[in-house]
PDB file of C-alpha atoms in Angstrom:
ATOM      1  CA  MET A 102      -1.298  -2.779 -19.744  1.00 32.00           C
ATOM      2  CA  ALA A 103       0.062  -5.433 -17.234  1.00 35.00           C
ATOM      3  CA  LEU A 104       3.136  -3.282 -16.858  1.00 36.00           C
ATOM      4  CA  LEU A 105       1.135  -0.328 -15.988  1.00 41.00           C
ATOM      5  CA  LEU A 106      -0.939  -2.299 -13.410  1.00 43.00           C
ATOM      6  CA  ALA A 107       2.333  -3.105 -11.550  1.00 44.00           C
ATOM      7  CA  VAL A 108       2.783   0.616 -10.913  1.00 46.00           C
ATOM      8  CA  PHE A 109      -0.479   1.114  -9.159  1.00 47.00           C
ATOM      9  CA  LEU A 110      -0.991  -2.105  -7.100  1.00 51.00           C
ATOM     10  CA  PRO A 111       1.975  -3.063  -4.939  1.00 53.00           C
ATOM     11  CA  GLY A 112       1.875  -6.707  -4.208  1.00 49.00           C
ATOM     12  CA  SER A 113      -0.858  -7.379  -6.782  1.00 43.00           C
ATOM     13  CA  VAL A 114       1.264  -9.550  -9.040  1.00 37.00           C
ATOM     14  CA  ALA A 115       2.738 -11.371  -6.165  1.00 35.00           C
ATOM     15  CA  ASN A 116      -0.798 -12.298  -5.046  1.00 38.00           C
ATOM     16  CA  ALA A 117      -1.129 -14.592  -7.966  1.00 38.00           C
ATOM     17  CA  ASP A 118       1.793 -16.626  -6.553  1.00 37.00           C
ATOM     18  CA  PRO A 119       0.557 -20.111  -5.522  1.00 35.00           C
ATOM     19  CA  ALA A 120       2.871 -19.930  -2.612  1.00 43.00           C
ATOM     20  CA  MET A 121       0.437 -17.670  -0.742  1.00 45.00           C
ATOM     21  CA  VAL A 122      -0.145 -18.970   2.708  1.00 46.00           C
ATOM     22  CA  PRO A 123      -3.768 -19.954   3.489  1.00 44.00           C
ATOM     23  CA  ASN A 124      -3.926 -18.552   7.000  1.00 46.00           C
ATOM     24  CA  ASP A 125      -1.567 -15.876   8.349  1.00 59.00           C
ATOM     25  CA  GLY A 126      -1.104 -14.441  11.781  1.00 73.00           C
ATOM     26  CA  GLY A 127      -4.541 -15.648  12.932  1.00 82.00           C
ATOM     27  CA  VAL A 128      -6.540 -13.990  10.065  1.00 88.00           C
ATOM     28  CA  ASN A 129      -7.761 -15.567   6.864  1.00 85.00           C
ATOM     29  CA  THR A 130      -6.362 -15.090   3.436  1.00 83.00           C
ATOM     30  CA  CYS A 131      -7.991 -12.444   1.305  1.00 82.00           C
ATOM     31  CA  LYS A 132      -9.965 -13.696  -1.685  1.00 75.00           C
ATOM     32  CA  PRO A 133     -10.902 -11.841  -4.959  1.00 66.00           C
ATOM     33  CA  SER A 134     -14.355 -10.343  -5.050  1.00 60.00           C
ATOM     34  CA  GLY A 135     -16.531  -8.498  -7.437  1.00 59.00           C
ATOM     35  CA  PRO A 136     -15.829  -8.242 -11.218  1.00 60.00           C
ATOM     36  CA  PRO A 137     -12.915 -10.139 -12.732  1.00 56.00           C
ATOM     37  CA  LEU A 138     -10.465  -7.236 -12.371  1.00 57.00           C
ATOM     38  CA  ASP A 139     -11.224  -6.575  -8.664  1.00 62.00           C
ATOM     39  CA  ILE A 140      -8.909  -8.181  -6.178  1.00 65.00           C
ATOM     40  CA  GLY A 141     -10.413  -6.980  -2.993  1.00 64.00           C
ATOM     41  CA  ASN A 142     -10.910  -8.626   0.369  1.00 63.00           C
ATOM     42  CA  GLY A 143     -13.462 -11.213  -0.752  1.00 63.00           C
ATOM     43  CA  THR A 144     -16.116 -10.113   1.731  1.00 68.00           C
ATOM     44  CA  GLN A 145     -17.835  -6.792   1.142  1.00 70.00           C
ATOM     45  CA  GLN A 146     -18.900  -5.197   4.385  1.00 87.00           C
ATOM     46  CA  SER A 147     -20.629  -1.844   4.453  1.00 91.00           C
ATOM     47  CA  ALA A 148     -18.709   1.234   5.644  1.00 93.00           C
ATOM     48  CA  ARG A 149     -18.807   1.798   9.337  1.00 95.00           C
ATOM     49  CA  SER A 150     -16.721   3.211  12.191  1.00 98.00           C
ATOM     50  CA  PHE A 151     -14.367   0.767  13.850  1.00 98.00           C
ATOM     51  CA  SER A 152     -10.989   0.624  15.620  1.00 98.00           C
ATOM     52  CA  ASP A 153      -8.264  -1.856  16.370  1.00 97.00           C
ATOM     53  CA  ASP A 154      -5.103  -1.971  18.558  1.00 96.00           C
ATOM     54  CA  PHE A 155      -3.740  -5.074  16.837  1.00 95.00           C
ATOM     55  CA  ARG A 156      -2.844  -6.760  20.095  1.00 92.00           C
ATOM     56  CA  LYS A 157      -4.623  -9.898  18.867  1.00 92.00           C
ATOM     57  CA  PRO A 158      -5.903 -11.204  15.530  1.00 93.00           C
ATOM     58  CA  ARG A 159      -9.339  -9.831  14.529  1.00 94.00           C
ATOM     59  CA  PRO A 160     -10.497 -12.118  11.610  1.00 92.00           C
ATOM     60  CA  ASP A 161     -13.869 -10.339  11.661  1.00 93.00           C
ATOM     61  CA  LEU A 162     -12.066  -7.099  10.641  1.00 95.00           C
ATOM     62  CA  TRP A 163      -8.989  -8.088   8.529  1.00 93.00           C
ATOM     63  CA  CYS A 164      -7.800 -10.541   5.935  1.00 89.00           C
ATOM     64  CA  SER A 165      -4.153 -11.114   4.774  1.00 88.00           C
ATOM     65  CA  TYR A 166      -2.156 -11.512   1.635  1.00 80.00           C
ATOM     66  CA  ARG A 167       1.301 -13.057   2.081  1.00 77.00           C
ATOM     67  CA  THR A 168       3.645 -14.503  -0.348  1.00 74.00           C
ATOM     68  CA  GLY A 169       7.217 -15.935  -0.299  1.00 74.00           C
ATOM     69  CA  THR A 170       8.506 -16.159   3.290  1.00 77.00           C
ATOM     70  CA  SER A 171       7.137 -12.828   4.607  1.00 83.00           C
ATOM     71  CA  GLN A 172       5.361 -12.800   7.953  1.00 85.00           C
ATOM     72  CA  LEU A 173       2.475 -11.157   9.807  1.00 88.00           C
ATOM     73  CA  ASN A 174       2.738 -11.466  13.585  1.00 88.00           C
ATOM     74  CA  TYR A 175       0.685 -10.064  16.412  1.00 90.00           C
ATOM     75  CA  GLY A 176       2.030  -9.050  19.830  1.00 89.00           C
ATOM     76  CA  SER A 177       1.910  -6.472  22.533  1.00 91.00           C
ATOM     77  CA  ASP A 178       3.243  -3.783  20.259  1.00 93.00           C
ATOM     78  CA  GLY A 179       0.725  -4.371  17.507  1.00 94.00           C
ATOM     79  CA  ALA A 180       0.748  -6.322  14.111  1.00 94.00           C
ATOM     80  CA  THR A 181       4.202  -6.588  12.522  1.00 93.00           C
ATOM     81  CA  LEU A 182       4.835  -7.120   8.758  1.00 91.00           C
ATOM     82  CA  LYS A 183       8.204  -8.789   8.012  1.00 89.00           C
ATOM     83  CA  VAL A 184      10.096  -9.475   4.798  1.00 86.00           C
ATOM     84  CA  PRO A 185      13.384 -11.423   5.048  1.00 84.00           C
ATOM     85  CA  PRO A 186      16.786 -10.683   3.589  1.00 84.00           C
ATOM     86  CA  THR A 187      17.326 -11.590  -0.096  1.00 76.00           C
ATOM     87  CA  SER A 188      18.952 -14.931  -0.600  1.00 67.00           C
ATOM     88  CA  ALA A 189      20.033 -16.584  -3.888  1.00 59.00           C
ATOM     89  CA  SER A 190      19.059 -19.952  -2.541  1.00 57.00           C
ATOM     90  CA  ARG A 191      15.323 -19.125  -2.400  1.00 58.00           C
ATOM     91  CA  PRO A 192      13.282 -19.414  -5.596  1.00 52.00           C
ATOM     92  CA  GLN A 193      11.174 -16.458  -4.699  1.00 51.00           C
ATOM     93  CA  ASP A 194      14.342 -14.239  -4.692  1.00 52.00           C
ATOM     94  CA  GLN A 195      15.074 -14.833  -8.347  1.00 50.00           C
ATOM     95  CA  SER A 196      14.161 -11.966 -10.588  1.00 45.00           C
ATOM     96  CA  LEU A 197      10.848 -13.111 -11.859  1.00 46.00           C
ATOM     97  CA  PRO A 198       7.745 -11.011 -11.464  1.00 47.00           C
ATOM     98  CA  LEU A 199       5.601 -13.822 -10.105  1.00 48.00           C
ATOM     99  CA  PHE A 200       7.797 -14.464  -7.158  1.00 52.00           C
ATOM    100  CA  GLY A 201       8.842 -12.423  -4.166  1.00 68.00           C
ATOM    101  CA  ASP A 202       8.109 -11.591  -0.578  1.00 78.00           C
ATOM    102  CA  ASN A 203       4.966  -9.589   0.083  1.00 81.00           C
ATOM    103  CA  ALA A 204       3.225  -9.070   3.476  1.00 86.00           C
ATOM    104  CA  GLU A 205      -0.085  -7.235   3.453  1.00 87.00           C
ATOM    105  CA  PHE A 206      -3.553  -7.075   4.993  1.00 88.00           C
ATOM    106  CA  LEU A 207      -6.850  -5.385   4.225  1.00 91.00           C
ATOM    107  CA  SER A 208      -9.880  -4.359   6.168  1.00 94.00           C
ATOM    108  CA  TYR A 209     -13.267  -6.031   5.677  1.00 92.00           C
ATOM    109  CA  PRO A 210     -15.352  -2.894   6.607  1.00 94.00           C
ATOM    110  CA  ALA A 211     -15.475  -0.434   3.641  1.00 92.00           C
ATOM    111  CA  PHE A 212     -14.340   3.230   3.845  1.00 94.00           C
ATOM    112  CA  GLU A 213     -16.493   5.860   2.204  1.00 92.00           C
ATOM    113  CA  THR A 214     -16.365   9.457   1.216  1.00 91.00           C
ATOM    114  CA  GLY A 215     -16.936  11.637   4.355  1.00 94.00           C
ATOM    115  CA  MET A 216     -14.761   9.526   6.594  1.00 96.00           C
ATOM    116  CA  THR A 217     -11.359   9.932   8.091  1.00 98.00           C
ATOM    117  CA  MET A 218      -8.857   7.098   8.732  1.00 98.00           C
ATOM    118  CA  SER A 219      -6.107   7.347  11.360  1.00 98.00           C
ATOM    119  CA  THR A 220      -3.325   4.917  11.904  1.00 98.00           C
ATOM    120  CA  THR A 221      -0.093   4.650  13.988  1.00 97.00           C
ATOM    121  CA  VAL A 222       2.833   2.905  12.244  1.00 96.00           C
ATOM    122  CA  ASN A 223       6.302   2.217  13.515  1.00 93.00           C
ATOM    123  CA  GLY A 224       8.890   1.866  10.799  1.00 85.00           C
ATOM    124  CA  ALA A 225      12.267   0.901  12.270  1.00 74.00           C
ATOM    125  CA  PRO A 226      15.147   3.335  11.354  1.00 71.00           C
ATOM    126  CA  ASP A 227      16.667   0.851   8.936  1.00 71.00           C
ATOM    127  CA  LEU A 228      13.390   0.816   6.966  1.00 80.00           C
ATOM    128  CA  LEU A 229      14.873   3.788   5.040  1.00 84.00           C
ATOM    129  CA  ASN A 230      17.150   1.229   3.430  1.00 84.00           C
ATOM    130  CA  LEU A 231      14.244  -0.886   2.108  1.00 85.00           C
ATOM    131  CA  ASN A 232      14.706  -1.684  -1.528  1.00 81.00           C
ATOM    132  CA  GLY A 233      11.134  -2.234  -2.189  1.00 82.00           C
ATOM    133  CA  THR A 234       7.697  -0.671  -1.559  1.00 84.00           C
ATOM    134  CA  ALA A 235       5.521  -0.268   1.496  1.00 90.00           C
ATOM    135  CA  GLY A 236       2.568   1.900   2.431  1.00 92.00           C
ATOM    136  CA  TRP A 237      -0.860   2.347   3.966  1.00 96.00           C
ATOM    137  CA  GLY A 238      -4.029   4.034   3.016  1.00 96.00           C
ATOM    138  CA  ILE A 239      -7.311   3.548   1.191  1.00 94.00           C
ATOM    139  CA  THR A 240      -7.931   1.738  -2.097  1.00 91.00           C
ATOM    140  CA  ASN A 241     -10.613  -0.138  -3.912  1.00 86.00           C
ATOM    141  CA  ARG A 242      -8.021  -2.854  -5.022  1.00 82.00           C
ATOM    142  CA  THR A 243      -8.969  -3.166  -8.632  1.00 79.00           C
ATOM    143  CA  LEU A 244      -6.784  -3.941 -11.622  1.00 76.00           C
ATOM    144  CA  ASP A 245      -9.035  -1.737 -13.835  1.00 78.00           C
ATOM    145  CA  VAL A 246      -6.696   1.238 -13.909  1.00 79.00           C
ATOM    146  CA  LEU A 247      -9.337   3.726 -14.979  1.00 81.00           C
ATOM    147  CA  ASN A 248     -11.618   2.770 -12.043  1.00 83.00           C
ATOM    148  CA  LEU A 249      -8.818   2.447  -9.542  1.00 85.00           C
ATOM    149  CA  ASP A 250      -9.407   4.699  -6.588  1.00 89.00           C
ATOM    150  CA  MET A 251      -6.601   5.273  -3.969  1.00 91.00           C
ATOM    151  CA  SER A 252      -5.257   7.555  -1.345  1.00 95.00           C
ATOM    152  CA  TRP A 253      -1.933   6.339   0.007  1.00 92.00           C
ATOM    153  CA  PHE A 254       1.132   7.087   2.005  1.00 95.00           C
ATOM    154  CA  ALA A 255       3.732   5.067   0.059  1.00 90.00           C
ATOM    155  CA  TRP A 256       7.417   4.283   0.103  1.00 87.00           C
ATOM    156  CA  TRP A 257       8.973   3.685  -3.302  1.00 78.00           C
ATOM    157  CA  GLY A 258      12.433   3.245  -1.980  1.00 71.00           C
ATOM    158  CA  ALA A 259      14.168   0.660  -4.245  1.00 63.00           C
ATOM    159  CA  ASP A 260      17.743   1.569  -5.135  1.00 68.00           C
ATOM    160  CA  GLY A 261      19.146  -1.823  -6.051  1.00 67.00           C
ATOM    161  CA  PRO A 262      19.876  -3.680  -9.322  1.00 69.00           C
ATOM    162  CA  ALA A 263      16.178  -3.946 -10.408  1.00 66.00           C
ATOM    163  CA  LYS A 264      15.639  -0.260  -9.924  1.00 69.00           C
ATOM    164  CA  ARG A 265      18.767   0.757 -11.926  1.00 73.00           C
ATOM    165  CA  ALA A 266      17.756  -1.733 -14.626  1.00 72.00           C
ATOM    166  CA  THR A 267      14.402  -0.121 -15.129  1.00 71.00           C
ATOM    167  CA  ASP A 268      15.460   3.557 -14.705  1.00 73.00           C
ATOM    168  CA  PRO A 269      15.632   4.285 -18.500  1.00 76.00           C
ATOM    169  CA  VAL A 270      12.026   3.156 -18.995  1.00 73.00           C
ATOM    170  CA  VAL A 271      10.772   4.775 -15.838  1.00 70.00           C
ATOM    171  CA  ASN A 272      12.266   8.137 -16.800  1.00 73.00           C
ATOM    172  CA  LEU A 273      10.427   7.946 -20.059  1.00 75.00           C
ATOM    173  CA  VAL A 274       7.043   6.623 -18.904  1.00 69.00           C
ATOM    174  CA  MET A 275       6.521   8.151 -15.419  1.00 70.00           C
ATOM    175  CA  PRO A 276       5.995  11.765 -16.607  1.00 69.00           C
ATOM    176  CA  LEU A 277       3.056  10.451 -18.631  1.00 67.00           C
ATOM    177  CA  LEU A 278       1.437   8.908 -15.554  1.00 65.00           C
ATOM    178  CA  VAL A 279       1.867  11.215 -12.632  1.00 65.00           C
ATOM    179  CA  ASP A 280       2.318  14.906 -11.956  1.00 64.00           C
ATOM    180  CA  THR A 281       5.612  14.527 -10.128  1.00 62.00           C
ATOM    181  CA  PRO A 282       8.232  12.986 -12.581  1.00 60.00           C
ATOM    182  CA  ASN A 283       9.899   9.788 -11.182  1.00 62.00           C
ATOM    183  CA  PRO A 284       8.796  10.131  -7.532  1.00 66.00           C
ATOM    184  CA  ARG A 285      11.056   8.178  -5.134  1.00 69.00           C
ATOM    185  CA  ARG A 286      11.190   7.492  -1.369  1.00 78.00           C
ATOM    186  CA  LEU A 287       8.179   8.724   0.656  1.00 86.00           C
ATOM    187  CA  VAL A 288       5.259  10.124  -1.203  1.00 89.00           C
ATOM    188  CA  VAL A 289       1.468  10.456  -1.014  1.00 93.00           C
ATOM    189  CA  MET A 290      -0.451   9.184  -3.976  1.00 90.00           C
ATOM    190  CA  ASN A 291      -4.040  10.104  -4.821  1.00 92.00           C
ATOM    191  CA  LYS A 292      -6.405   8.964  -7.641  1.00 90.00           C
ATOM    192  CA  ARG A 293     -10.166   8.890  -7.994  1.00 86.00           C
ATOM    193  CA  ALA A 294     -12.091   6.226  -9.935  1.00 84.00           C
ATOM    194  CA  GLY A 295     -13.093   7.429 -13.443  1.00 81.00           C
ATOM    195  CA  SER A 296      -9.967   9.612 -13.881  1.00 81.00           C
ATOM    196  CA  MET A 297      -6.492   8.751 -15.087  1.00 80.00           C
ATOM    197  CA  LYS A 298      -4.903  11.785 -13.222  1.00 80.00           C
ATOM    198  CA  ILE A 299      -2.642  10.732 -10.335  1.00 85.00           C
ATOM    199  CA  ASP A 300      -1.607  13.370  -7.744  1.00 87.00           C
ATOM    200  CA  VAL A 301       1.791  12.704  -6.173  1.00 88.00           C
ATOM    201  CA  ARG A 302       3.557  14.764  -3.545  1.00 90.00           C
ATOM    202  CA  GLN A 303       7.019  14.042  -2.262  1.00 88.00           C
ATOM    203  CA  LEU A 304       7.441  14.054   1.514  1.00 91.00           C
ATOM    204  CA  ASP A 305      10.348  14.163   3.950  1.00 90.00           C
ATOM    205  CA  GLN A 306      11.576  10.575   4.154  1.00 87.00           C
ATOM    206  CA  LYS A 307      12.195  10.910   7.902  1.00 87.00           C
ATOM    207  CA  LEU A 308       8.440  10.620   8.282  1.00 90.00           C
ATOM    208  CA  PHE A 309       8.734   6.990   7.222  1.00 88.00           C
ATOM    209  CA  ALA A 310      11.125   6.037  10.092  1.00 84.00           C
ATOM    210  CA  GLY A 311      10.179   5.811  13.743  1.00 89.00           C
ATOM    211  CA  THR A 312       6.595   6.046  15.010  1.00 94.00           C
ATOM    212  CA  HIS A 313       4.128   8.450  13.503  1.00 95.00           C
ATOM    213  CA  ASP A 314       0.457   9.042  13.297  1.00 97.00           C
ATOM    214  CA  TYR A 315      -0.998   9.166   9.738  1.00 97.00           C
ATOM    215  CA  SER A 316      -4.440  10.177   8.656  1.00 98.00           C
ATOM    216  CA  ILE A 317      -6.405  10.602   5.445  1.00 98.00           C
ATOM    217  CA  ALA A 318      -9.648  12.611   5.447  1.00 97.00           C
ATOM    218  CA  LEU A 319     -11.673  11.934   2.193  1.00 94.00           C
ATOM    219  CA  GLY A 320     -14.254  14.513   1.498  1.00 92.00           C
ATOM    220  CA  LYS A 321     -16.581  14.962  -1.464  1.00 88.00           C
ATOM    221  CA  ASP A 322     -14.385  17.610  -3.035  1.00 89.00           C
ATOM    222  CA  SER A 323     -11.010  17.247  -1.241  1.00 92.00           C
ATOM    223  CA  VAL A 324      -8.639  14.796   0.365  1.00 95.00           C
ATOM    224  CA  ASN A 325      -6.236  15.816   3.130  1.00 97.00           C
ATOM    225  CA  PHE A 326      -3.218  13.824   4.197  1.00 97.00           C
ATOM    226  CA  ARG A 327      -1.763  14.450   7.784  1.00 98.00           C
ATOM    227  CA  VAL A 328       1.254  13.217   9.678  1.00 97.00           C
ATOM    228  CA  ASP A 329       1.307  13.689  13.435  1.00 97.00           C
ATOM    229  CA  GLY A 330      -1.606  16.058  13.103  1.00 96.00           C
ATOM    230  CA  LYS A 331       0.000  18.290  10.525  1.00 97.00           C
ATOM    231  CA  SER A 332      -1.292  18.534   6.937  1.00 97.00           C
ATOM    232  CA  VAL A 333       1.434  17.381   4.532  1.00 96.00           C
ATOM    233  CA  ALA A 334      -0.747  17.281   1.282  1.00 95.00           C
ATOM    234  CA  ARG A 335      -4.206  18.317   0.166  1.00 95.00           C
ATOM    235  CA  PHE A 336      -5.898  17.758  -3.171  1.00 92.00           C
ATOM    236  CA  ASP A 337      -9.087  19.592  -4.233  1.00 90.00           C
ATOM    237  CA  ASN A 338     -11.608  19.246  -6.995  1.00 77.00           C
ATOM    238  CA  GLN A 339     -11.974  15.536  -6.343  1.00 74.00           C
ATOM    239  CA  SER A 340     -15.702  15.430  -7.250  1.00 69.00           C
ATOM    240  CA  LYS A 341     -15.016  16.708 -10.808  1.00 59.00           C
ATOM    241  CA  ARG A 342     -12.675  13.728 -11.369  1.00 57.00           C
ATOM    242  CA  SER A 343     -14.841  10.947  -9.937  1.00 55.00           C
ATOM    243  CA  GLY A 344     -16.575   8.363 -12.205  1.00 50.00           C
ATOM    244  CA  ALA A 345     -19.047   5.605 -11.454  1.00 48.00           C
ATOM    245  CA  GLY A 346     -16.298   3.084 -10.867  1.00 52.00           C
ATOM    246  CA  THR A 347     -16.700  -0.663 -10.611  1.00 54.00           C
ATOM    247  CA  GLY A 348     -18.716  -0.805  -7.445  1.00 63.00           C
ATOM    248  CA  GLN A 349     -15.682  -2.294  -5.571  1.00 75.00           C
ATOM    249  CA  PRO A 350     -15.616  -0.528  -2.124  1.00 84.00           C
ATOM    250  CA  ARG A 351     -12.616   1.288  -0.811  1.00 90.00           C
ATOM    251  CA  VAL A 352     -10.851  -0.542   2.080  1.00 92.00           C
ATOM    252  CA  PHE A 353      -7.772   0.117   4.250  1.00 95.00           C
ATOM    253  CA  GLN A 354      -4.608  -1.536   2.980  1.00 93.00           C
ATOM    254  CA  ILE A 355      -1.143  -1.853   4.550  1.00 94.00           C
ATOM    255  CA  TRP A 356       1.776  -3.773   2.837  1.00 91.00           C
ATOM    256  CA  MET A 357       5.507  -4.213   2.559  1.00 89.00           C
ATOM    257  CA  ASP A 358       7.471  -6.008  -0.181  1.00 85.00           C
ATOM    258  CA  HIS A 359      10.890  -6.396  -1.770  1.00 79.00           C
ATOM    259  CA  LYS A 360       9.879  -5.247  -5.201  1.00 74.00           C
ATOM    260  CA  ASP A 361      11.057  -2.350  -7.483  1.00 64.00           C
ATOM    261  CA  TRP A 362       7.671  -0.649  -8.138  1.00 56.00           C
ATOM    262  CA  PRO A 363       7.865   1.085 -11.531  1.00 47.00           C
ATOM    263  CA  ILE A 364       6.923  -0.600 -14.708  1.00 47.00           C
ATOM    264  CA  VAL A 365       8.034  -4.200 -13.856  1.00 54.00           C
ATOM    265  CA  PRO A 366       7.663  -5.605 -10.325  1.00 58.00           C
ATOM    266  CA  LEU A 367      11.118  -7.233 -10.151  1.00 65.00           C
ATOM    267  CA  PRO A 368      12.289  -8.372  -6.684  1.00 70.00           C
ATOM    268  CA  ASP A 369      15.185  -6.226  -5.614  1.00 74.00           C
ATOM    269  CA  TYR A 370      18.208  -6.982  -3.440  1.00 75.00           C
ATOM    270  CA  ASN A 371      18.052  -6.499   0.305  1.00 79.00           C
ATOM    271  CA  LYS A 372      20.988  -7.408   2.458  1.00 81.00           C
ATOM    272  CA  THR A 373      18.912  -7.403   5.653  1.00 82.00           C
ATOM    273  CA  GLY A 374      15.275  -8.118   6.423  1.00 86.00           C
ATOM    274  CA  HIS A 375      12.765  -5.310   7.217  1.00 88.00           C
ATOM    275  CA  GLU A 376       9.689  -4.853   9.351  1.00 91.00           C
ATOM    276  CA  LEU A 377       7.085  -2.410  10.217  1.00 92.00           C
ATOM    277  CA  THR A 378       4.405  -2.418  13.007  1.00 95.00           C
ATOM    278  CA  ILE A 379       0.950  -1.093  12.978  1.00 96.00           C
ATOM    279  CA  SER A 380      -0.331  -0.374  16.558  1.00 97.00           C
ATOM    280  CA  SER A 381      -3.683   1.331  15.914  1.00 98.00           C
ATOM    281  CA  TYR A 382      -6.257   1.933  13.225  1.00 98.00           C
ATOM    282  CA  SER A 383      -9.565   3.762  13.288  1.00 98.00           C
ATOM    283  CA  GLN A 384     -12.110   5.099  10.765  1.00 98.00           C
ATOM    284  CA  ALA A 385     -15.151   7.209  11.496  1.00 98.00           C
ATOM    285  CA  PRO A 386     -17.145  10.049   9.900  1.00 97.00           C
ATOM    286  CA  SER A 387     -15.040  13.225   9.543  1.00 96.00           C
ATOM    287  CA  LYS A 388     -15.637  15.862  12.157  1.00 88.00           C
TER     288      LYS A 388
END
């Protein structure tokens, strides 16, 4: 089961790393909340409308997970997540699941059905060479796979030694988990609590480089993913797949790491460091 959890929760294994920094970029470290399998933001705020331009830290809105020597910095362009190049001299770069670089933060206000989230993210052109995972979207951050609820734009881009080592297992197991065998590069992923079905759609990887506006509208019976105002994926019949769940609220999550995502979260090799910048976020009732 632990191996399957690594598939669904990027950074979740790394969050157990005692090297996690207590305060990061001017916001506090996220803490577990709710039942034992929930690893949310530690403070459950009710769902509400809010927005942020990330020009300065807002510890009332966000908390951060960071492991290894990753960074979260605020500036005039927004909040930037950074992961460094791989180096054999650093313990966190050795191929052990509990070590690695992971930069991530979560919202405190919850996100509920009937709302739309919109965010502007700038992924530098060389982010297409990231051997690791990155993404942004809505999740309830639980390790209980049945009750996991998520709607993400996600980058599964590893193409290094760890990816090649796990390919034989991935090719065998992935068709049992998702409706798109062995998805890679830029995808959207969607799963409702109470169902084991995972929707995956492959997207043009160019939508991961440069600056784009991403939005997710979560309705009672459908979820719609848009990039730059254009629908790129839509999934219906959501209400028929929803269960009671654990009670852990959905929140916004953005992350980047150097891990190969499928099956075993091994750090993968990256010759250069990588960064992405989020310059706006808003959530409000859908129109």
